[in-house]
């Protein structure tokens, strides 16, 4: 889908300096949790890529946005209201959910967006899910709590906390591992997978930069 105008359905705070935006799904748009879209605003030269954080895109789809108060795009997205429009293209990316029966998602910072979308979809499909999430200021607490109540394994870790034990607790031979975050987190995550006896090369990995 190329540069298609989509309508905002809702904008919700999901933590400190973080929002979730629901968009109306346009005709022909099909995406899986873990893929990402490009979002462009009228009058703003720069566009941004955001990973889908909803379990499906049937009627609406959601992105999670971290707000840099000095940024050009984030604060403008935070000001959006229902009925406003933005341009979206995509989906992009190949590190996404493909009906795996058991998933483990390692999320650093904004990686929690795709993590919750994948975990919710896996549970909706009758599978199993685990999330290991490391962040200085965790967001999406309500959805993480709901996932835990539904039977998902949820580990929320402070910055610099080791990942190995949480990964080892959740990893099995038939688990598909996903990793979302910035480069430093990806290095820690792949090392933790190896230490736990998994195969880092088999993980689906998305580097946020």
JSON list of C-alpha atoms in Angstrom, two decimals:
[
{"chain": "A", "resi": 1, "resn": "UNK", "atom": "CA", "xyz": [0.00, 0.00, 0.00]},
{"chain": "A", "resi": 2, "resn": "UNK", "atom": "CA", "xyz": [1.50, 3.32, -1.08]},
{"chain": "A", "resi": 3, "resn": "UNK", "atom": "CA", "xyz": [0.90, 6.66, 0.68]},
{"chain": "A", "resi": 4, "resn": "UNK", "atom": "CA", "xyz": [-2.74, 6.09, 1.55]},
{"chain": "A", "resi": 5, "resn": "UNK", "atom": "CA", "xyz": [-4.73, 8.55, 3.64]},
{"chain": "A", "resi": 6, "resn": "UNK", "atom": "CA", "xyz": [-6.10, 6.88, 6.77]},
{"chain": "A", "resi": 7, "resn": "UNK", "atom": "CA", "xyz": [-8.32, 8.25, 9.53]},
{"chain": "A", "resi": 8, "resn": "UNK", "atom": "CA", "xyz": [-7.45, 8.34, 13.21]},
{"chain": "A", "resi": 9, "resn": "UNK", "atom": "CA", "xyz": [-9.89, 6.41, 15.38]},
{"chain": "A", "resi": 10, "resn": "UNK", "atom": "CA", "xyz": [-8.34, 7.09, 18.79]},
{"chain": "A", "resi": 11, "resn": "UNK", "atom": "CA", "xyz": [-5.18, 8.33, 20.51]},
{"chain": "A", "resi": 12, "resn": "UNK", "atom": "CA", "xyz": [-4.44, 6.98, 23.98]},
{"chain": "A", "resi": 13, "resn": "UNK", "atom": "CA", "xyz": [-1.63, 7.49, 26.48]},
{"chain": "A", "resi": 14, "resn": "UNK", "atom": "CA", "xyz": [0.04, 4.17, 27.32]},
{"chain": "A", "resi": 15, "resn": "UNK", "atom": "CA", "xyz": [2.74, 5.46, 29.67]},
{"chain": "A", "resi": 16, "resn": "UNK", "atom": "CA", "xyz": [5.18, 8.30, 30.16]},
{"chain": "A", "resi": 17, "resn": "UNK", "atom": "CA", "xyz": [5.85, 9.97, 26.80]},
{"chain": "A", "resi": 18, "resn": "UNK", "atom": "CA", "xyz": [4.15, 7.16, 24.89]},
{"chain": "A", "resi": 19, "resn": "UNK", "atom": "CA", "xyz": [0.87, 6.90, 22.99]},
{"chain": "A", "resi": 20, "resn": "UNK", "atom": "CA", "xyz": [-1.02, 4.29, 21.01]},
{"chain": "A", "resi": 21, "resn": "UNK", "atom": "CA", "xyz": [-2.82, 5.45, 17.87]},
{"chain": "A", "resi": 22, "resn": "UNK", "atom": "CA", "xyz": [-5.62, 3.44, 16.31]},
{"chain": "A", "resi": 23, "resn": "UNK", "atom": "CA", "xyz": [-6.25, 3.97, 12.60]},
{"chain": "A", "resi": 24, "resn": "UNK", "atom": "CA", "xyz": [-9.13, 2.88, 10.43]},
{"chain": "A", "resi": 25, "resn": "UNK", "atom": "CA", "xyz": [-7.93, 0.05, 8.20]},
{"chain": "A", "resi": 26, "resn": "UNK", "atom": "CA", "xyz": [-8.13, 1.11, 4.54]},
{"chain": "A", "resi": 27, "resn": "UNK", "atom": "CA", "xyz": [-9.35, -1.21, 1.81]},
{"chain": "A", "resi": 28, "resn": "UNK", "atom": "CA", "xyz": [-6.71, -3.67, 0.69]},
{"chain": "A", "resi": 29, "resn": "UNK", "atom": "CA", "xyz": [-4.43, -3.21, 3.69]},
{"chain": "A", "resi": 30, "resn": "UNK", "atom": "CA", "xyz": [-3.20, -6.51, 5.12]},
{"chain": "A", "resi": 31, "resn": "UNK", "atom": "CA", "xyz": [-0.46, -6.86, 7.71]},
{"chain": "A", "resi": 32, "resn": "UNK", "atom": "CA", "xyz": [0.77, -9.17, 10.43]},
{"chain": "A", "resi": 33, "resn": "UNK", "atom": "CA", "xyz": [1.78, -8.18, 13.98]},
{"chain": "A", "resi": 34, "resn": "UNK", "atom": "CA", "xyz": [5.48, -7.42, 13.88]},
{"chain": "A", "resi": 35, "resn": "UNK", "atom": "CA", "xyz": [5.42, -5.65, 10.53]},
{"chain": "A", "resi": 36, "resn": "UNK", "atom": "CA", "xyz": [5.73, -1.86, 10.36]},
{"chain": "A", "resi": 37, "resn": "UNK", "atom": "CA", "xyz": [4.32, 1.08, 8.45]},
{"chain": "A", "resi": 38, "resn": "UNK", "atom": "CA", "xyz": [5.59, 4.49, 7.38]},
{"chain": "A", "resi": 39, "resn": "UNK", "atom": "CA", "xyz": [3.60, 7.43, 8.71]},
{"chain": "A", "resi": 40, "resn": "UNK", "atom": "CA", "xyz": [3.73, 10.91, 7.14]},
{"chain": "A", "resi": 41, "resn": "UNK", "atom": "CA", "xyz": [2.06, 14.10, 8.32]},
{"chain": "A", "resi": 42, "resn": "UNK", "atom": "CA", "xyz": [0.99, 17.04, 6.19]},
{"chain": "A", "resi": 43, "resn": "UNK", "atom": "CA", "xyz": [3.42, 19.92, 6.59]},
{"chain": "A", "resi": 44, "resn": "UNK", "atom": "CA", "xyz": [6.16, 17.79, 8.15]},
{"chain": "A", "resi": 45, "resn": "UNK", "atom": "CA", "xyz": [9.11, 16.96, 5.91]},
{"chain": "A", "resi": 46, "resn": "UNK", "atom": "CA", "xyz": [10.19, 13.88, 7.85]},
{"chain": "A", "resi": 47, "resn": "UNK", "atom": "CA", "xyz": [8.28, 10.61, 8.04]},
{"chain": "A", "resi": 48, "resn": "UNK", "atom": "CA", "xyz": [8.67, 7.84, 10.61]},
{"chain": "A", "resi": 49, "resn": "UNK", "atom": "CA", "xyz": [8.37, 4.07, 10.73]},
{"chain": "A", "resi": 50, "resn": "UNK", "atom": "CA", "xyz": [6.27, 2.46, 13.45]},
{"chain": "A", "resi": 51, "resn": "UNK", "atom": "CA", "xyz": [5.68, -1.20, 14.15]},
{"chain": "A", "resi": 52, "resn": "UNK", "atom": "CA", "xyz": [2.11, -2.44, 14.33]},
{"chain": "A", "resi": 53, "resn": "UNK", "atom": "CA", "xyz": [1.12, -3.16, 17.95]},
{"chain": "A", "resi": 54, "resn": "UNK", "atom": "CA", "xyz": [-2.35, -4.59, 17.40]},
{"chain": "A", "resi": 55, "resn": "UNK", "atom": "CA", "xyz": [-2.96, -8.34, 17.07]},
{"chain": "A", "resi": 56, "resn": "UNK", "atom": "CA", "xyz": [-4.76, -7.89, 13.75]},
{"chain": "A", "resi": 57, "resn": "UNK", "atom": "CA", "xyz": [-5.74, -5.20, 11.24]},
{"chain": "A", "resi": 58, "resn": "UNK", "atom": "CA", "xyz": [-9.27, -6.31, 10.41]},
{"chain": "A", "resi": 59, "resn": "UNK", "atom": "CA", "xyz": [-11.12, -3.05, 11.12]},
{"chain": "A", "resi": 60, "resn": "UNK", "atom": "CA", "xyz": [-8.48, -0.91, 12.79]},
{"chain": "A", "resi": 61, "resn": "UNK", "atom": "CA", "xyz": [-4.75, -1.17, 13.39]},
{"chain": "A", "resi": 62, "resn": "UNK", "atom": "CA", "xyz": [-2.56, 0.33, 16.08]},
{"chain": "A", "resi": 63, "resn": "UNK", "atom": "CA", "xyz": [0.93, 1.76, 16.31]},
{"chain": "A", "resi": 64, "resn": "UNK", "atom": "CA", "xyz": [2.78, 2.68, 19.49]},
{"chain": "A", "resi": 65, "resn": "UNK", "atom": "CA", "xyz": [4.73, 5.94, 19.48]},
{"chain": "A", "resi": 66, "resn": "UNK", "atom": "CA", "xyz": [7.41, 7.11, 21.90]},
{"chain": "A", "resi": 67, "resn": "UNK", "atom": "CA", "xyz": [7.27, 10.88, 22.22]},
{"chain": "A", "resi": 68, "resn": "UNK", "atom": "CA", "xyz": [10.46, 12.93, 22.13]},
{"chain": "A", "resi": 69, "resn": "UNK", "atom": "CA", "xyz": [9.28, 16.38, 23.31]},
{"chain": "A", "resi": 70, "resn": "UNK", "atom": "CA", "xyz": [11.91, 17.98, 21.06]},
{"chain": "A", "resi": 71, "resn": "UNK", "atom": "CA", "xyz": [11.13, 15.79, 18.08]},
{"chain": "A", "resi": 72, "resn": "UNK", "atom": "CA", "xyz": [9.43, 16.90, 14.90]},
{"chain": "A", "resi": 73, "resn": "UNK", "atom": "CA", "xyz": [6.99, 14.03, 14.42]},
{"chain": "A", "resi": 74, "resn": "UNK", "atom": "CA", "xyz": [6.11, 12.55, 17.82]},
{"chain": "A", "resi": 75, "resn": "UNK", "atom": "CA", "xyz": [4.60, 15.70, 19.37]},
{"chain": "A", "resi": 76, "resn": "UNK", "atom": "CA", "xyz": [2.50, 16.24, 16.24]},
{"chain": "A", "resi": 77, "resn": "UNK", "atom": "CA", "xyz": [1.20, 12.68, 16.40]},
{"chain": "A", "resi": 78, "resn": "UNK", "atom": "CA", "xyz": [0.31, 13.22, 20.05]},
{"chain": "A", "resi": 79, "resn": "UNK", "atom": "CA", "xyz": [-1.91, 16.14, 19.04]},
{"chain": "A", "resi": 80, "resn": "UNK", "atom": "CA", "xyz": [-3.98, 14.04, 16.64]},
{"chain": "A", "resi": 81, "resn": "UNK", "atom": "CA", "xyz": [-7.66, 13.50, 17.37]},
{"chain": "A", "resi": 82, "resn": "UNK", "atom": "CA", "xyz": [-10.31, 11.12, 16.07]},
{"chain": "A", "resi": 83, "resn": "UNK", "atom": "CA", "xyz": [-11.19, 12.05, 12.50]},
{"chain": "A", "resi": 84, "resn": "UNK", "atom": "CA", "xyz": [-7.78, 13.52, 11.64]},
{"chain": "A", "resi": 85, "resn": "UNK", "atom": "CA", "xyz": [-5.89, 11.89, 8.80]},
{"chain": "A", "resi": 86, "resn": "UNK", "atom": "CA", "xyz": [-2.29, 10.89, 8.08]},
{"chain": "A", "resi": 87, "resn": "UNK", "atom": "CA", "xyz": [-0.61, 9.13, 5.16]},
{"chain": "A", "resi": 88, "resn": "UNK", "atom": "CA", "xyz": [0.45, 5.54, 5.69]},
{"chain": "A", "resi": 89, "resn": "UNK", "atom": "CA", "xyz": [2.39, 3.17, 3.45]},
{"chain": "A", "resi": 90, "resn": "UNK", "atom": "CA", "xyz": [3.37, -0.44, 3.97]},
{"chain": "A", "resi": 91, "resn": "UNK", "atom": "CA", "xyz": [3.46, -2.90, 5.54]},
{"chain": "A", "resi": 92, "resn": "UNK", "atom": "CA", "xyz": [7.20, -3.51, 5.59]},
{"chain": "A", "resi": 93, "resn": "UNK", "atom": "CA", "xyz": [9.48, -5.98, 7.33]},
{"chain": "A", "resi": 94, "resn": "UNK", "atom": "CA", "xyz": [9.84, -9.75, 7.49]},
{"chain": "A", "resi": 95, "resn": "UNK", "atom": "CA", "xyz": [10.19, -10.28, 11.26]},
{"chain": "A", "resi": 96, "resn": "UNK", "atom": "CA", "xyz": [6.52, -10.97, 11.92]},
{"chain": "A", "resi": 97, "resn": "UNK", "atom": "CA", "xyz": [4.13, -13.56, 13.32]},
{"chain": "A", "resi": 98, "resn": "UNK", "atom": "CA", "xyz": [3.30, -16.43, 10.97]},
{"chain": "A", "resi": 99, "resn": "UNK", "atom": "CA", "xyz": [0.93, -18.58, 13.00]},
{"chain": "A", "resi": 100, "resn": "UNK", "atom": "CA", "xyz": [3.62, -20.12, 15.19]},
{"chain": "A", "resi": 101, "resn": "UNK", "atom": "CA", "xyz": [2.17, -22.17, 18.04]},
{"chain": "A", "resi": 102, "resn": "UNK", "atom": "CA", "xyz": [4.62, -20.94, 20.68]},
{"chain": "A", "resi": 103, "resn": "UNK", "atom": "CA", "xyz": [6.34, -17.53, 20.63]},
{"chain": "A", "resi": 104, "resn": "UNK", "atom": "CA", "xyz": [8.89, -15.73, 22.79]},
{"chain": "A", "resi": 105, "resn": "UNK", "atom": "CA", "xyz": [9.35, -12.03, 22.16]},
{"chain": "A", "resi": 106, "resn": "UNK", "atom": "CA", "xyz": [12.37, -10.16, 23.52]},
{"chain": "A", "resi": 107, "resn": "UNK", "atom": "CA", "xyz": [11.59, -6.45, 23.57]},
{"chain": "A", "resi": 108, "resn": "UNK", "atom": "CA", "xyz": [13.80, -3.49, 24.35]},
{"chain": "A", "resi": 109, "resn": "UNK", "atom": "CA", "xyz": [12.14, -0.10, 24.82]},
{"chain": "A", "resi": 110, "resn": "UNK", "atom": "CA", "xyz": [9.72, 0.52, 21.92]},
{"chain": "A", "resi": 111, "resn": "UNK", "atom": "CA", "xyz": [9.95, -3.15, 20.99]},
{"chain": "A", "resi": 112, "resn": "UNK", "atom": "CA", "xyz": [7.12, -3.76, 23.44]},
{"chain": "A", "resi": 113, "resn": "UNK", "atom": "CA", "xyz": [4.70, -2.56, 20.75]},
{"chain": "A", "resi": 114, "resn": "UNK", "atom": "CA", "xyz": [5.14, -5.50, 18.40]},
{"chain": "A", "resi": 115, "resn": "UNK", "atom": "CA", "xyz": [5.67, -7.79, 21.40]},
{"chain": "A", "resi": 116, "resn": "UNK", "atom": "CA", "xyz": [2.18, -7.30, 22.76]},
{"chain": "A", "resi": 117, "resn": "UNK", "atom": "CA", "xyz": [0.60, -7.51, 19.32]},
{"chain": "A", "resi": 118, "resn": "UNK", "atom": "CA", "xyz": [2.28, -10.83, 18.57]},
{"chain": "A", "resi": 119, "resn": "UNK", "atom": "CA", "xyz": [1.57, -12.27, 22.03]},
{"chain": "A", "resi": 120, "resn": "UNK", "atom": "CA", "xyz": [-2.11, -11.32, 21.85]},
{"chain": "A", "resi": 121, "resn": "UNK", "atom": "CA", "xyz": [-2.45, -12.81, 18.37]},
{"chain": "A", "resi": 122, "resn": "UNK", "atom": "CA", "xyz": [-0.73, -16.04, 19.42]},
{"chain": "A", "resi": 123, "resn": "UNK", "atom": "CA", "xyz": [-3.11, -16.44, 22.37]},
{"chain": "A", "resi": 124, "resn": "UNK", "atom": "CA", "xyz": [-6.11, -15.57, 20.20]},
{"chain": "A", "resi": 125, "resn": "UNK", "atom": "CA", "xyz": [-5.01, -18.36, 17.86]},
{"chain": "A", "resi": 126, "resn": "UNK", "atom": "CA", "xyz": [-4.83, -20.86, 20.72]},
{"chain": "A", "resi": 127, "resn": "UNK", "atom": "CA", "xyz": [-1.04, -20.78, 21.06]},
{"chain": "A", "resi": 128, "resn": "UNK", "atom": "CA", "xyz": [1.37, -19.87, 23.85]},
{"chain": "A", "resi": 129, "resn": "UNK", "atom": "CA", "xyz": [3.31, -16.66, 24.35]},
{"chain": "A", "resi": 130, "resn": "UNK", "atom": "CA", "xyz": [6.07, -15.21, 26.50]},
{"chain": "A", "resi": 131, "resn": "UNK", "atom": "CA", "xyz": [7.53, -11.69, 26.61]},
{"chain": "A", "resi": 132, "resn": "UNK", "atom": "CA", "xyz": [10.83, -10.55, 28.09]},
{"chain": "A", "resi": 133, "resn": "UNK", "atom": "CA", "xyz": [10.70, -6.75, 28.12]},
{"chain": "A", "resi": 134, "resn": "UNK", "atom": "CA", "xyz": [13.47, -4.42, 29.30]},
{"chain": "A", "resi": 135, "resn": "UNK", "atom": "CA", "xyz": [12.92, -0.68, 29.64]},
{"chain": "A", "resi": 136, "resn": "UNK", "atom": "CA", "xyz": [13.70, 2.24, 31.95]},
{"chain": "A", "resi": 137, "resn": "UNK", "atom": "CA", "xyz": [10.06, 3.35, 31.89]},
{"chain": "A", "resi": 138, "resn": "UNK", "atom": "CA", "xyz": [7.83, 0.41, 30.91]},
{"chain": "A", "resi": 139, "resn": "UNK", "atom": "CA", "xyz": [4.66, 1.18, 28.97]},
{"chain": "A", "resi": 140, "resn": "UNK", "atom": "CA", "xyz": [1.51, -0.73, 27.97]},
{"chain": "A", "resi": 141, "resn": "UNK", "atom": "CA", "xyz": [1.10, -1.95, 31.55]},
{"chain": "A", "resi": 142, "resn": "UNK", "atom": "CA", "xyz": [-2.61, -2.71, 31.10]},
{"chain": "A", "resi": 143, "resn": "UNK", "atom": "CA", "xyz": [-2.07, -4.97, 28.12]},
{"chain": "A", "resi": 144, "resn": "UNK", "atom": "CA", "xyz": [0.90, -6.72, 29.69]},
{"chain": "A", "resi": 145, "resn": "UNK", "atom": "CA", "xyz": [-1.21, -7.39, 32.78]},
{"chain": "A", "resi": 146, "resn": "UNK", "atom": "CA", "xyz": [-4.03, -8.71, 30.63]},
{"chain": "A", "resi": 147, "resn": "UNK", "atom": "CA", "xyz": [-1.64, -11.00, 28.76]},
{"chain": "A", "resi": 148, "resn": "UNK", "atom": "CA", "xyz": [-0.35, -12.35, 32.06]},
{"chain": "A", "resi": 149, "resn": "UNK", "atom": "CA", "xyz": [-3.89, -13.02, 33.23]},
{"chain": "A", "resi": 150, "resn": "UNK", "atom": "CA", "xyz": [-4.56, -14.88, 29.98]},
{"chain": "A", "resi": 151, "resn": "UNK", "atom": "CA", "xyz": [-1.64, -17.20, 30.63]},
{"chain": "A", "resi": 152, "resn": "UNK", "atom": "CA", "xyz": [1.28, -15.55, 28.89]},
{"chain": "A", "resi": 153, "resn": "UNK", "atom": "CA", "xyz": [4.63, -15.45, 30.67]},
{"chain": "A", "resi": 154, "resn": "UNK", "atom": "CA", "xyz": [5.63, -11.79, 31.20]},
{"chain": "A", "resi": 155, "resn": "UNK", "atom": "CA", "xyz": [9.00, -10.61, 32.53]},
{"chain": "A", "resi": 156, "resn": "UNK", "atom": "CA", "xyz": [9.54, -6.85, 32.83]},
{"chain": "A", "resi": 157, "resn": "UNK", "atom": "CA", "xyz": [13.16, -5.98, 33.58]},
{"chain": "A", "resi": 158, "resn": "UNK", "atom": "CA", "xyz": [15.00, -2.84, 34.57]},
{"chain": "A", "resi": 159, "resn": "UNK", "atom": "CA", "xyz": [17.71, -1.37, 32.30]},
{"chain": "A", "resi": 160, "resn": "UNK", "atom": "CA", "xyz": [20.95, -3.35, 32.30]},
{"chain": "A", "resi": 161, "resn": "UNK", "atom": "CA", "xyz": [19.22, -6.31, 33.94]},
{"chain": "A", "resi": 162, "resn": "UNK", "atom": "CA", "xyz": [20.50, -9.59, 32.48]},
{"chain": "A", "resi": 163, "resn": "UNK", "atom": "CA", "xyz": [18.16, -11.38, 30.10]},
{"chain": "A", "resi": 164, "resn": "UNK", "atom": "CA", "xyz": [19.54, -14.90, 30.34]},
{"chain": "A", "resi": 165, "resn": "UNK", "atom": "CA", "xyz": [17.46, -16.39, 33.14]},
{"chain": "A", "resi": 166, "resn": "UNK", "atom": "CA", "xyz": [14.17, -14.98, 31.82]},
{"chain": "A", "resi": 167, "resn": "UNK", "atom": "CA", "xyz": [14.95, -16.26, 28.33]},
{"chain": "A", "resi": 168, "resn": "UNK", "atom": "CA", "xyz": [15.93, -19.69, 29.63]},
{"chain": "A", "resi": 169, "resn": "UNK", "atom": "CA", "xyz": [12.68, -19.94, 31.60]},
{"chain": "A", "resi": 170, "resn": "UNK", "atom": "CA", "xyz": [10.58, -19.38, 28.46]},
{"chain": "A", "resi": 171, "resn": "UNK", "atom": "CA", "xyz": [12.61, -21.01, 25.70]},
{"chain": "A", "resi": 172, "resn": "UNK", "atom": "CA", "xyz": [11.79, -24.48, 24.41]},
{"chain": "A", "resi": 173, "resn": "UNK", "atom": "CA", "xyz": [12.83, -26.41, 21.30]},
{"chain": "A", "resi": 174, "resn": "UNK", "atom": "CA", "xyz": [9.59, -25.49, 19.50]},
{"chain": "A", "resi": 175, "resn": "UNK", "atom": "CA", "xyz": [9.58, -21.78, 20.39]},
{"chain": "A", "resi": 176, "resn": "UNK", "atom": "CA", "xyz": [9.83, -19.15, 17.68]},
{"chain": "A", "resi": 177, "resn": "UNK", "atom": "CA", "xyz": [11.85, -16.25, 19.07]},
{"chain": "A", "resi": 178, "resn": "UNK", "atom": "CA", "xyz": [11.34, -12.63, 18.01]},
{"chain": "A", "resi": 179, "resn": "UNK", "atom": "CA", "xyz": [13.65, -9.74, 18.96]},
{"chain": "A", "resi": 180, "resn": "UNK", "atom": "CA", "xyz": [12.70, -6.06, 18.66]},
{"chain": "A", "resi": 181, "resn": "UNK", "atom": "CA", "xyz": [14.75, -3.10, 19.84]},
{"chain": "A", "resi": 182, "resn": "UNK", "atom": "CA", "xyz": [17.83, -0.99, 19.27]},
{"chain": "A", "resi": 183, "resn": "UNK", "atom": "CA", "xyz": [21.22, -2.43, 18.37]},
{"chain": "A", "resi": 184, "resn": "UNK", "atom": "CA", "xyz": [22.62, -2.70, 21.90]},
{"chain": "A", "resi": 185, "resn": "UNK", "atom": "CA", "xyz": [19.55, -4.60, 23.09]},
{"chain": "A", "resi": 186, "resn": "UNK", "atom": "CA", "xyz": [19.72, -6.89, 20.07]},
{"chain": "A", "resi": 187, "resn": "UNK", "atom": "CA", "xyz": [23.29, -7.83, 21.00]},
{"chain": "A", "resi": 188, "resn": "UNK", "atom": "CA", "xyz": [22.23, -8.66, 24.57]},
{"chain": "A", "resi": 189, "resn": "UNK", "atom": "CA", "xyz": [19.18, -10.58, 23.36]},
{"chain": "A", "resi": 190, "resn": "UNK", "atom": "CA", "xyz": [20.99, -12.76, 20.84]},
{"chain": "A", "resi": 191, "resn": "UNK", "atom": "CA", "xyz": [23.67, -13.55, 23.44]},
{"chain": "A", "resi": 192, "resn": "UNK", "atom": "CA", "xyz": [20.96, -14.54, 25.92]},
{"chain": "A", "resi": 193, "resn": "UNK", "atom": "CA", "xyz": [19.32, -16.81, 23.35]},
{"chain": "A", "resi": 194, "resn": "UNK", "atom": "CA", "xyz": [22.62, -18.58, 22.77]},
{"chain": "A", "resi": 195, "resn": "UNK", "atom": "CA", "xyz": [23.31, -18.93, 26.48]},
{"chain": "A", "resi": 196, "resn": "UNK", "atom": "CA", "xyz": [19.86, -20.45, 26.97]},
{"chain": "A", "resi": 197, "resn": "UNK", "atom": "CA", "xyz": [20.60, -23.08, 24.34]},
{"chain": "A", "resi": 198, "resn": "UNK", "atom": "CA", "xyz": [18.64, -21.50, 21.52]},
{"chain": "A", "resi": 199, "resn": "UNK", "atom": "CA", "xyz": [19.66, -20.58, 18.00]},
{"chain": "A", "resi": 200, "resn": "UNK", "atom": "CA", "xyz": [20.08, -16.81, 17.55]},
{"chain": "A", "resi": 201, "resn": "UNK", "atom": "CA", "xyz": [20.18, -17.19, 13.76]},
{"chain": "A", "resi": 202, "resn": "UNK", "atom": "CA", "xyz": [16.67, -18.69, 13.85]},
{"chain": "A", "resi": 203, "resn": "UNK", "atom": "CA", "xyz": [15.21, -15.67, 15.65]},
{"chain": "A", "resi": 204, "resn": "UNK", "atom": "CA", "xyz": [13.16, -13.09, 13.75]},
{"chain": "A", "resi": 205, "resn": "UNK", "atom": "CA", "xyz": [14.94, -9.82, 14.48]},
{"chain": "A", "resi": 206, "resn": "UNK", "atom": "CA", "xyz": [14.02, -6.18, 13.80]},
{"chain": "A", "resi": 207, "resn": "UNK", "atom": "CA", "xyz": [16.69, -3.56, 14.50]},
{"chain": "A", "resi": 208, "resn": "UNK", "atom": "CA", "xyz": [15.20, -0.14, 15.37]},
{"chain": "A", "resi": 209, "resn": "UNK", "atom": "CA", "xyz": [18.52, 1.59, 14.74]}
]
